[in-house]
Short mmCIF file of C-alpha atoms and ligand atoms in Angstrom, two decimals:
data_model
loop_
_atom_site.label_atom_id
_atom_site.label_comp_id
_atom_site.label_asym_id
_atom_site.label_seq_id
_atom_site.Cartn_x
_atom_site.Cartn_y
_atom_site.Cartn_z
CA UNK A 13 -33.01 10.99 -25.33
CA UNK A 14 -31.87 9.67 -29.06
CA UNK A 15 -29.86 6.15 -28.75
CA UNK A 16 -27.81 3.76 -30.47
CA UNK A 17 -28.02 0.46 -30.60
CA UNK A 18 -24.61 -1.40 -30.09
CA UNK A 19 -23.41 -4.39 -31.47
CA UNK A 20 -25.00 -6.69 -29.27
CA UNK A 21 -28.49 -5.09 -29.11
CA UNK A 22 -27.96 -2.92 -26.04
CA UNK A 23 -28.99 0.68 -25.94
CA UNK A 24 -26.77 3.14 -25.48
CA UNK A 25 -27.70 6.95 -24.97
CA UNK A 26 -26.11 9.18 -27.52
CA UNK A 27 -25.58 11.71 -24.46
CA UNK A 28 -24.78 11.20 -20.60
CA UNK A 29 -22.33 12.77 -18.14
CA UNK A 30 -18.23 12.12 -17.25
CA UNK A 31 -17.20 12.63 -14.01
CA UNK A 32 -13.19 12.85 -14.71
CA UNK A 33 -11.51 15.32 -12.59
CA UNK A 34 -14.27 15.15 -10.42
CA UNK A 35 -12.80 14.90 -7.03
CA UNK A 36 -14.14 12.46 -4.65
CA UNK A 37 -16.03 15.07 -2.21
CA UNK A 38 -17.65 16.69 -4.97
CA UNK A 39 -19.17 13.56 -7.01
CA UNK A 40 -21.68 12.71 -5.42
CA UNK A 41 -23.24 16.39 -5.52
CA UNK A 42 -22.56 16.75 -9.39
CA UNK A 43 -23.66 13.38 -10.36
CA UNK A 44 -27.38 13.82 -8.40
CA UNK A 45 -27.99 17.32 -10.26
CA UNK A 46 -26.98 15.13 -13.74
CA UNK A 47 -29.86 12.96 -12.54
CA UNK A 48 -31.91 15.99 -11.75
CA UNK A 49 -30.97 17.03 -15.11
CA UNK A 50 -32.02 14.10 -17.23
CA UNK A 51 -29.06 12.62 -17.92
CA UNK A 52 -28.93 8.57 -17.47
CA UNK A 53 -25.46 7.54 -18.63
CA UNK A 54 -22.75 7.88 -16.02
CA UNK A 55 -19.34 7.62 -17.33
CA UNK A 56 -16.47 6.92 -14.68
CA UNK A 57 -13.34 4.97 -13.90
CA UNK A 58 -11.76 3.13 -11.48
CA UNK A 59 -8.66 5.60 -12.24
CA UNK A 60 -11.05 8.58 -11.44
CA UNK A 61 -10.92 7.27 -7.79
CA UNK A 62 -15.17 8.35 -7.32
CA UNK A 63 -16.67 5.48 -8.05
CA UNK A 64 -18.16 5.43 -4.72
CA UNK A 65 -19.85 8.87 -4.55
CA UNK A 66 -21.14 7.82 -8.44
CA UNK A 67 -22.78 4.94 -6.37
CA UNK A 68 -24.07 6.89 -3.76
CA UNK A 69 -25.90 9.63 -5.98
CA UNK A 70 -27.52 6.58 -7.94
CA UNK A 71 -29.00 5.01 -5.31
CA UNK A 72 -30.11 8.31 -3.20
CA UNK A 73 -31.62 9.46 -7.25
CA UNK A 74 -34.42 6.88 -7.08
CA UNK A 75 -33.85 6.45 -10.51
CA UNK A 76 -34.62 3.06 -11.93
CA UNK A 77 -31.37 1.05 -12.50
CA UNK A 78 -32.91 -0.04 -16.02
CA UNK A 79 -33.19 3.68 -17.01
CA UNK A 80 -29.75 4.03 -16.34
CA UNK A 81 -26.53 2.89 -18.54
CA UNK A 82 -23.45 3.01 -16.51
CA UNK A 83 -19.84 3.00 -17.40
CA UNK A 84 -16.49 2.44 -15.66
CA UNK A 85 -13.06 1.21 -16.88
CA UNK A 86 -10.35 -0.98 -16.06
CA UNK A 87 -6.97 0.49 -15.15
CA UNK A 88 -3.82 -0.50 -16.33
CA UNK A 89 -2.34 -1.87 -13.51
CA UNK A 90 -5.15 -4.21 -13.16
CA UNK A 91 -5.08 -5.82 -16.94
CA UNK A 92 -4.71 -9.62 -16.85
CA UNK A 93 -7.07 -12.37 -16.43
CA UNK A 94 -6.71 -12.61 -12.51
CA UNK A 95 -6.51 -9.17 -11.80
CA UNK A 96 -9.17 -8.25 -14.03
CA UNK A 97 -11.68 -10.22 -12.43
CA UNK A 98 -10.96 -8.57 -8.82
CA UNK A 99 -10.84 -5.14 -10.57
CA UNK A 100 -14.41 -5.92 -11.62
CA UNK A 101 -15.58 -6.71 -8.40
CA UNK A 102 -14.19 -4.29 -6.58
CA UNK A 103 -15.74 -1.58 -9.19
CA UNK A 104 -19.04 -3.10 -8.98
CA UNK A 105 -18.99 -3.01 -5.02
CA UNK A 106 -17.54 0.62 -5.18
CA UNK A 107 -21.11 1.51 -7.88
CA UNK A 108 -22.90 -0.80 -5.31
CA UNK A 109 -24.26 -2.31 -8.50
CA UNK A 110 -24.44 -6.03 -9.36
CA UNK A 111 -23.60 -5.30 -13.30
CA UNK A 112 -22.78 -2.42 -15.03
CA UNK A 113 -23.66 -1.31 -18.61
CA UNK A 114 -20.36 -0.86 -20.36
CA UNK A 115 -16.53 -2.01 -18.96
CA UNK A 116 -13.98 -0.14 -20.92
CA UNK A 117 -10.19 -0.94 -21.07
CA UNK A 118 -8.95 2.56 -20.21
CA UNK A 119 -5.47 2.37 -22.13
CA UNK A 120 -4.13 0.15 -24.80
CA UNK A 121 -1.86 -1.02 -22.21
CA UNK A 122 -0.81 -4.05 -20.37
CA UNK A 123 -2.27 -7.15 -20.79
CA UNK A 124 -5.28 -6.42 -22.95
CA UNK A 125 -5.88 -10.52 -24.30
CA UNK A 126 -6.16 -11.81 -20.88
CA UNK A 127 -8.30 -8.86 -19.00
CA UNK A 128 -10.65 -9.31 -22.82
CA UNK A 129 -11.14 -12.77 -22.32
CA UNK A 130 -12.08 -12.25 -19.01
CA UNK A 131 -14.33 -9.30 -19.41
CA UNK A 132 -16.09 -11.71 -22.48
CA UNK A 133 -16.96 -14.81 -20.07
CA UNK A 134 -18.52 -11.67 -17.49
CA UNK A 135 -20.72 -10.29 -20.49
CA UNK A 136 -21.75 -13.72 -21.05
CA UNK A 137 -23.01 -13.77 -17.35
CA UNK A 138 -24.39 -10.45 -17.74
CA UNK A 139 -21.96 -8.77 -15.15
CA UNK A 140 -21.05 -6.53 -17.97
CA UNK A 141 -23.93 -5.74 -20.86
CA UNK A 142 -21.59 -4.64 -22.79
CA UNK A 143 -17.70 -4.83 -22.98
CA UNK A 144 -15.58 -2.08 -25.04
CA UNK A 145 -11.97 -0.07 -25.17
CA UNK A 146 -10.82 3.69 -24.78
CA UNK A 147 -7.80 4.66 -26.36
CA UNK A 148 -7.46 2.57 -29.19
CA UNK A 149 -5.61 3.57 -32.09
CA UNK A 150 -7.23 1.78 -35.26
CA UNK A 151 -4.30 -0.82 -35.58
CA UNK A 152 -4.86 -1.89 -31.76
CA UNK A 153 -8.77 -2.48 -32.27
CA UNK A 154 -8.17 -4.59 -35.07
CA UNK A 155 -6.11 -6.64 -33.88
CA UNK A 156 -8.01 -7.42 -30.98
CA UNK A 157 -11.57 -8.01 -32.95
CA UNK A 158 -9.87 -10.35 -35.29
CA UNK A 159 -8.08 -12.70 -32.57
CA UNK A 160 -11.44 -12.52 -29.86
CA UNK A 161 -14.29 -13.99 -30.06
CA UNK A 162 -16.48 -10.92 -28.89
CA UNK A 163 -15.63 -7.47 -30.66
CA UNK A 164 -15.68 -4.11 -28.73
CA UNK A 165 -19.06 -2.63 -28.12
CA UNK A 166 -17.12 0.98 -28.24
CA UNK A 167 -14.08 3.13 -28.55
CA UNK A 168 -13.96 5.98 -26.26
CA UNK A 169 -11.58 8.49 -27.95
CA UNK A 170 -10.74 12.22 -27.97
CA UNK A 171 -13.05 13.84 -30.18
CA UNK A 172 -13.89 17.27 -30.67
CA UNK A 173 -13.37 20.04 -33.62
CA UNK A 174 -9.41 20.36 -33.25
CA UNK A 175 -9.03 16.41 -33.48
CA UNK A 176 -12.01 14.77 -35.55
CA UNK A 177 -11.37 11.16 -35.97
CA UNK A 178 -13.29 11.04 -39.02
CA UNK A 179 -10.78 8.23 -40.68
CA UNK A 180 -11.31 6.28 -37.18
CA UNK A 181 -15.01 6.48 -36.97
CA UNK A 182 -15.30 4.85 -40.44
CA UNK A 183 -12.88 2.13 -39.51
CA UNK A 184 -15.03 1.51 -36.05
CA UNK A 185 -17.90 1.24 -38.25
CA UNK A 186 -17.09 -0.96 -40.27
CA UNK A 187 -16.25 -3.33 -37.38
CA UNK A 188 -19.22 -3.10 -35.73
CA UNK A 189 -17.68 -0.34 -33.08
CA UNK A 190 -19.75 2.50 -31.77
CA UNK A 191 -16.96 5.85 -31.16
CA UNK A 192 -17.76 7.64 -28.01
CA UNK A 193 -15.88 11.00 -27.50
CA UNK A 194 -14.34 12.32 -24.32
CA UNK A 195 -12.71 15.37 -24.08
CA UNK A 196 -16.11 16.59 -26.36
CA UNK A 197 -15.03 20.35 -25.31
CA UNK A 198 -11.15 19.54 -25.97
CA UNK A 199 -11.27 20.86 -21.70
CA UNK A 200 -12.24 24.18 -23.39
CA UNK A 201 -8.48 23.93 -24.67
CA UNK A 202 -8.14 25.90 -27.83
CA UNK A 203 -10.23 28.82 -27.01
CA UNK A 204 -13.10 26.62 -27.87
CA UNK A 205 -16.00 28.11 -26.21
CA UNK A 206 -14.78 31.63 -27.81
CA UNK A 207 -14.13 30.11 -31.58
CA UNK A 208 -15.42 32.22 -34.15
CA UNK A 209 -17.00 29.78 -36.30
CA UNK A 210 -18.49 27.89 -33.35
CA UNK A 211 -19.90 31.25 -31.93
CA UNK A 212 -21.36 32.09 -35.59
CA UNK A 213 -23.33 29.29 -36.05
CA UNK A 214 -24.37 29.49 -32.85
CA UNK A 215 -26.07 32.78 -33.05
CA UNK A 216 -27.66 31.50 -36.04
CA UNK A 217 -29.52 28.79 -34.12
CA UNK A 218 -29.76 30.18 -31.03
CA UNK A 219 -27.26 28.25 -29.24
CA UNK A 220 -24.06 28.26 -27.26
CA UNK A 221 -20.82 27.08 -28.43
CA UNK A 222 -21.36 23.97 -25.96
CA UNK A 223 -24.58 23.49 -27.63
CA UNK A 224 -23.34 23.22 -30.83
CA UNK A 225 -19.83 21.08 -30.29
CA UNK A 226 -22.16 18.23 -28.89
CA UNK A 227 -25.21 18.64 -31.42
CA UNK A 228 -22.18 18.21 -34.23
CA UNK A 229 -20.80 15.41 -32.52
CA UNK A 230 -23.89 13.93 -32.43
CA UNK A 231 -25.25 14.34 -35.66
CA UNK A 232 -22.02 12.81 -36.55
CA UNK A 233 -23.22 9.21 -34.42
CA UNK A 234 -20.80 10.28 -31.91
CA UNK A 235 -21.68 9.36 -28.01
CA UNK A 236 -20.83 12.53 -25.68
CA UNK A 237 -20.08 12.46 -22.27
CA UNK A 238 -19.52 16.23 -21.89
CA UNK A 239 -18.42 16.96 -17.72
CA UNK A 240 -19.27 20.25 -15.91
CA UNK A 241 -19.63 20.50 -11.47
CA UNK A 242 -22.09 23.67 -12.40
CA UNK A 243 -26.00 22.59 -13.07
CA UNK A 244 -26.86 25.34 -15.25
CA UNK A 245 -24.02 23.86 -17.75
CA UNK A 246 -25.87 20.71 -17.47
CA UNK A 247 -28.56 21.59 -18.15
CA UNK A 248 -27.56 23.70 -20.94
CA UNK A 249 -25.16 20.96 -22.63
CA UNK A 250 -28.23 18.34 -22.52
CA UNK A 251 -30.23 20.82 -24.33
CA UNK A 252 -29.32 19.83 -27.73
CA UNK A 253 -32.13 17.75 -29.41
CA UNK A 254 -34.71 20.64 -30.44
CA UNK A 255 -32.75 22.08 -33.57
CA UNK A 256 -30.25 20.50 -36.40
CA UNK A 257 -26.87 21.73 -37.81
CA UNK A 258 -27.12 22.04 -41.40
CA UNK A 259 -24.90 20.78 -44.30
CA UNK A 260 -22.28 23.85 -44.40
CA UNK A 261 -22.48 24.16 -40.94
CA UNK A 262 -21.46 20.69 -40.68
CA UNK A 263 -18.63 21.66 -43.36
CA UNK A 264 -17.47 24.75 -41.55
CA UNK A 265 -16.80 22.55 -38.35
CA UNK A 266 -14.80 20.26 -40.05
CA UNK A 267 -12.62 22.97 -41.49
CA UNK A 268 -11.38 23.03 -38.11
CA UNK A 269 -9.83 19.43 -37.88
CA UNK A 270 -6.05 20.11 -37.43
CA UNK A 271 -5.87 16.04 -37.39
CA UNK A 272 -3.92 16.16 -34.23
CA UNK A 273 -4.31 15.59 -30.58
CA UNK A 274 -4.48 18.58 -28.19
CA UNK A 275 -3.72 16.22 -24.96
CA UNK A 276 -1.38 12.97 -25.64
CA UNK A 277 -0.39 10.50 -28.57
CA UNK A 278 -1.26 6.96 -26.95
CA UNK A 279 1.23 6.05 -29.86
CA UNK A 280 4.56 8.01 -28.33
CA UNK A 281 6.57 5.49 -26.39
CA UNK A 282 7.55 8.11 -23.51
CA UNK A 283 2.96 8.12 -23.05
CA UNK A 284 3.22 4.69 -22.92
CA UNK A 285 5.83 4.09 -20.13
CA UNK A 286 3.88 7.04 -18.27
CA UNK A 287 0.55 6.05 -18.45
CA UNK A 288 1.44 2.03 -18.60
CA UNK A 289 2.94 2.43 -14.83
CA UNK A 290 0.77 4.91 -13.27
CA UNK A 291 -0.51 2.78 -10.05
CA UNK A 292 -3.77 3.18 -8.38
CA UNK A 293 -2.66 1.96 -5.48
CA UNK A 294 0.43 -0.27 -3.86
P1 NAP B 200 -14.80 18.18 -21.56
O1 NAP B 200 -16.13 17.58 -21.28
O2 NAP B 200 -14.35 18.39 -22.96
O3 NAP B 200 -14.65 19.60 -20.86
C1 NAP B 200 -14.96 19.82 -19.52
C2 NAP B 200 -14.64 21.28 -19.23
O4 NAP B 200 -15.55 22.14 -19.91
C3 NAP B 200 -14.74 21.60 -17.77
O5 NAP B 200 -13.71 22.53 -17.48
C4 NAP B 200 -16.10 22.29 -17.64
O6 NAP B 200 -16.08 23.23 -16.58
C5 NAP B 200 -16.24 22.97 -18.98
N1 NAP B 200 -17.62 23.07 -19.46
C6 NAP B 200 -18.56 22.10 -19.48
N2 NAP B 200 -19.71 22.52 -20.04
C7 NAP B 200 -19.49 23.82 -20.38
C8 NAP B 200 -20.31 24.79 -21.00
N3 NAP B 200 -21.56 24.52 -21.38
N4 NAP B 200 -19.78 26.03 -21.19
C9 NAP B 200 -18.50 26.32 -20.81
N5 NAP B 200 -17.68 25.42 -20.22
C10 NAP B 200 -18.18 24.18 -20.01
O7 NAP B 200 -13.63 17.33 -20.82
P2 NAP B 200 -13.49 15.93 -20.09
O8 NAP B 200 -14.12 15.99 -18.76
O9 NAP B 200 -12.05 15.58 -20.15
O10 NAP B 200 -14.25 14.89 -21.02
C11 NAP B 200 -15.57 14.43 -20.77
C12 NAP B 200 -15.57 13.05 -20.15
O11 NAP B 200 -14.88 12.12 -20.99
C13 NAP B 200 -14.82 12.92 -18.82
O12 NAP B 200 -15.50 13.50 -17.72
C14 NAP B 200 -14.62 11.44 -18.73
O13 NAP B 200 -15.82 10.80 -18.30
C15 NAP B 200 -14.29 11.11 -20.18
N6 NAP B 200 -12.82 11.08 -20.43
C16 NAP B 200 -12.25 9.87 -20.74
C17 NAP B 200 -10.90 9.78 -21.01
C18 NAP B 200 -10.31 8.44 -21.38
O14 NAP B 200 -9.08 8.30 -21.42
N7 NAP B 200 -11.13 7.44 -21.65
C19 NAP B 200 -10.08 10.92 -20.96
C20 NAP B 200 -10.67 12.13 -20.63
C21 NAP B 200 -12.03 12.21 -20.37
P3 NAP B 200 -17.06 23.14 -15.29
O15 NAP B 200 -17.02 21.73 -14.77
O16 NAP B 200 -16.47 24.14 -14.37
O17 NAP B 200 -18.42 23.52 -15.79
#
């Protein structure tokens, strides 16, 4: 599995597995064939509500917990320096882990300053390796590098062919900030897995759409955390080290940019009343 190496010397796997709209019942099931699979980063949420069963298949895997590199995020309603540091703790008991590998702040929402300075003292203490945002718009991660002490590991942001980022990943790294996709298939939205151009230069390597969507975003430095319940998928979208996209294949894919979201603008204050008072729980 290729790496990166964040900006505090931990590894990072360029590829692992997301386990949003997962439900509960079926986690545990789909996270233990990733394992099976080979994949070793685990990317969940507290808002995801299957932390648990994410716990469960780790520890019934066998796998080493130093081969693995976990992730879960912070919700909104839990930003803020108090609430921050229970939402930790109640994450970690959910993984049944005594640190996890990356925290994310889910959504530029809420109090950000006091759940960051929190989040830095527990990477300090190794509780969180490393410490990192999702949803950030480039104005929003500047602001909070240049008035922290620690800056963002990573950006988890939609990425994929219809909305490319290419502006934000340049701006990330010159910070220091590694981009991590979700959404790597846009949810298929798009007619992605039946595009033309994907198809074609599939064909011509001998690979599916999938395939080639996450070998792009890869060759682009571009974590993916593509999600599918069905193993043969897994194992097919972790498939994607043993052949190389070429220069006008690379320029053919970006031809497809339309600069735009296909899901929500984090920018568009009705998104931010929405998502800024969705509640976990009471
Ligand atoms: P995605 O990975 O772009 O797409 C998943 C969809 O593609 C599922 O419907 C899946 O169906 C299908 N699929 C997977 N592999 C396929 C293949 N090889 N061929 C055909 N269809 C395939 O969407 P996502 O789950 O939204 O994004 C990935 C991860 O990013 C999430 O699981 C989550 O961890 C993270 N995420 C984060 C945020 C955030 O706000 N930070 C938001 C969204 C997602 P089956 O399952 O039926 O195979």
């Amino acid at each position: 599995m290729e790496s990166t190496t964040l900006n505090n010397g931990v590894e990072m796997p360029m590829l692992g597995f997301g386990v949003y709209q997962i439900p509960p019942e079926e986690t545990e099931q789909a996270v233990s064939d990733a394992l099976a699979a080979g994949y070793r980063l685990l990317d969940t949420a507290a808002a995801y509500q299957n932390e648990e069963a994410v716990g469960r298949a780790i520890k019934s895997s066998g796998v080493a917990r130093d081969e693995l590199f976990v992730t879960t995020k912070l919700w909104v309603q839990d930003t803020g320096e108090e609430k921050t540091k229970r939402a930790v703790d109640t994450s970690l008991g959910r993984l049944g882990l005594d640190y996890v590998d990356l925290y994310l702040i889910h959504q530029p929402y809420g109090d950000v300053y006091g759940s960051w300075r929190v989040m830095e003292a527990l990477n300090r203490e190794g509780r969180l390796r490393a410490i990192g945002v999702s949803n950030f718009h480039s104005d929003r991660l500047v602001d909070l590098i240049d008035h922290n002490e620690v800056a963002p590991a990573v950006n988890q942001v939609e990425t994929h062919p219809f909305f490319q980022r290419t502006a934000d990943q340049e701006l990330m790294a010159e910070r220091g900030v590694q981009i991590e996709s979700w959404g790597p298939f846009a949810e298929g939205r798009n007619n992605l897995f039946t595009d033309p151009v994907l198809g074609e230069i599939g064909g011509r390597h001998g690979k599916t759409v999938a395939q080639v969507v996450l070998r792009w975003l890869i060759q682009r430095h571009v974590v993916v955390i593509p999600k599918s319940v069905r193993a043969a998928r897994m194992a097919e979208n972790i498939d994607v080290f043993d052949f190389a996209l070429t220069d006008d294949d690379m320029a053919r894919i970006a031809a497809l940019d339309t600069g735009a979201s296909l899901f929500l603008d984090h920018r568009d204050p009705a998104v931010v009343s929405q998502l800024g008072n969705a509640r976990l729980t009471d």
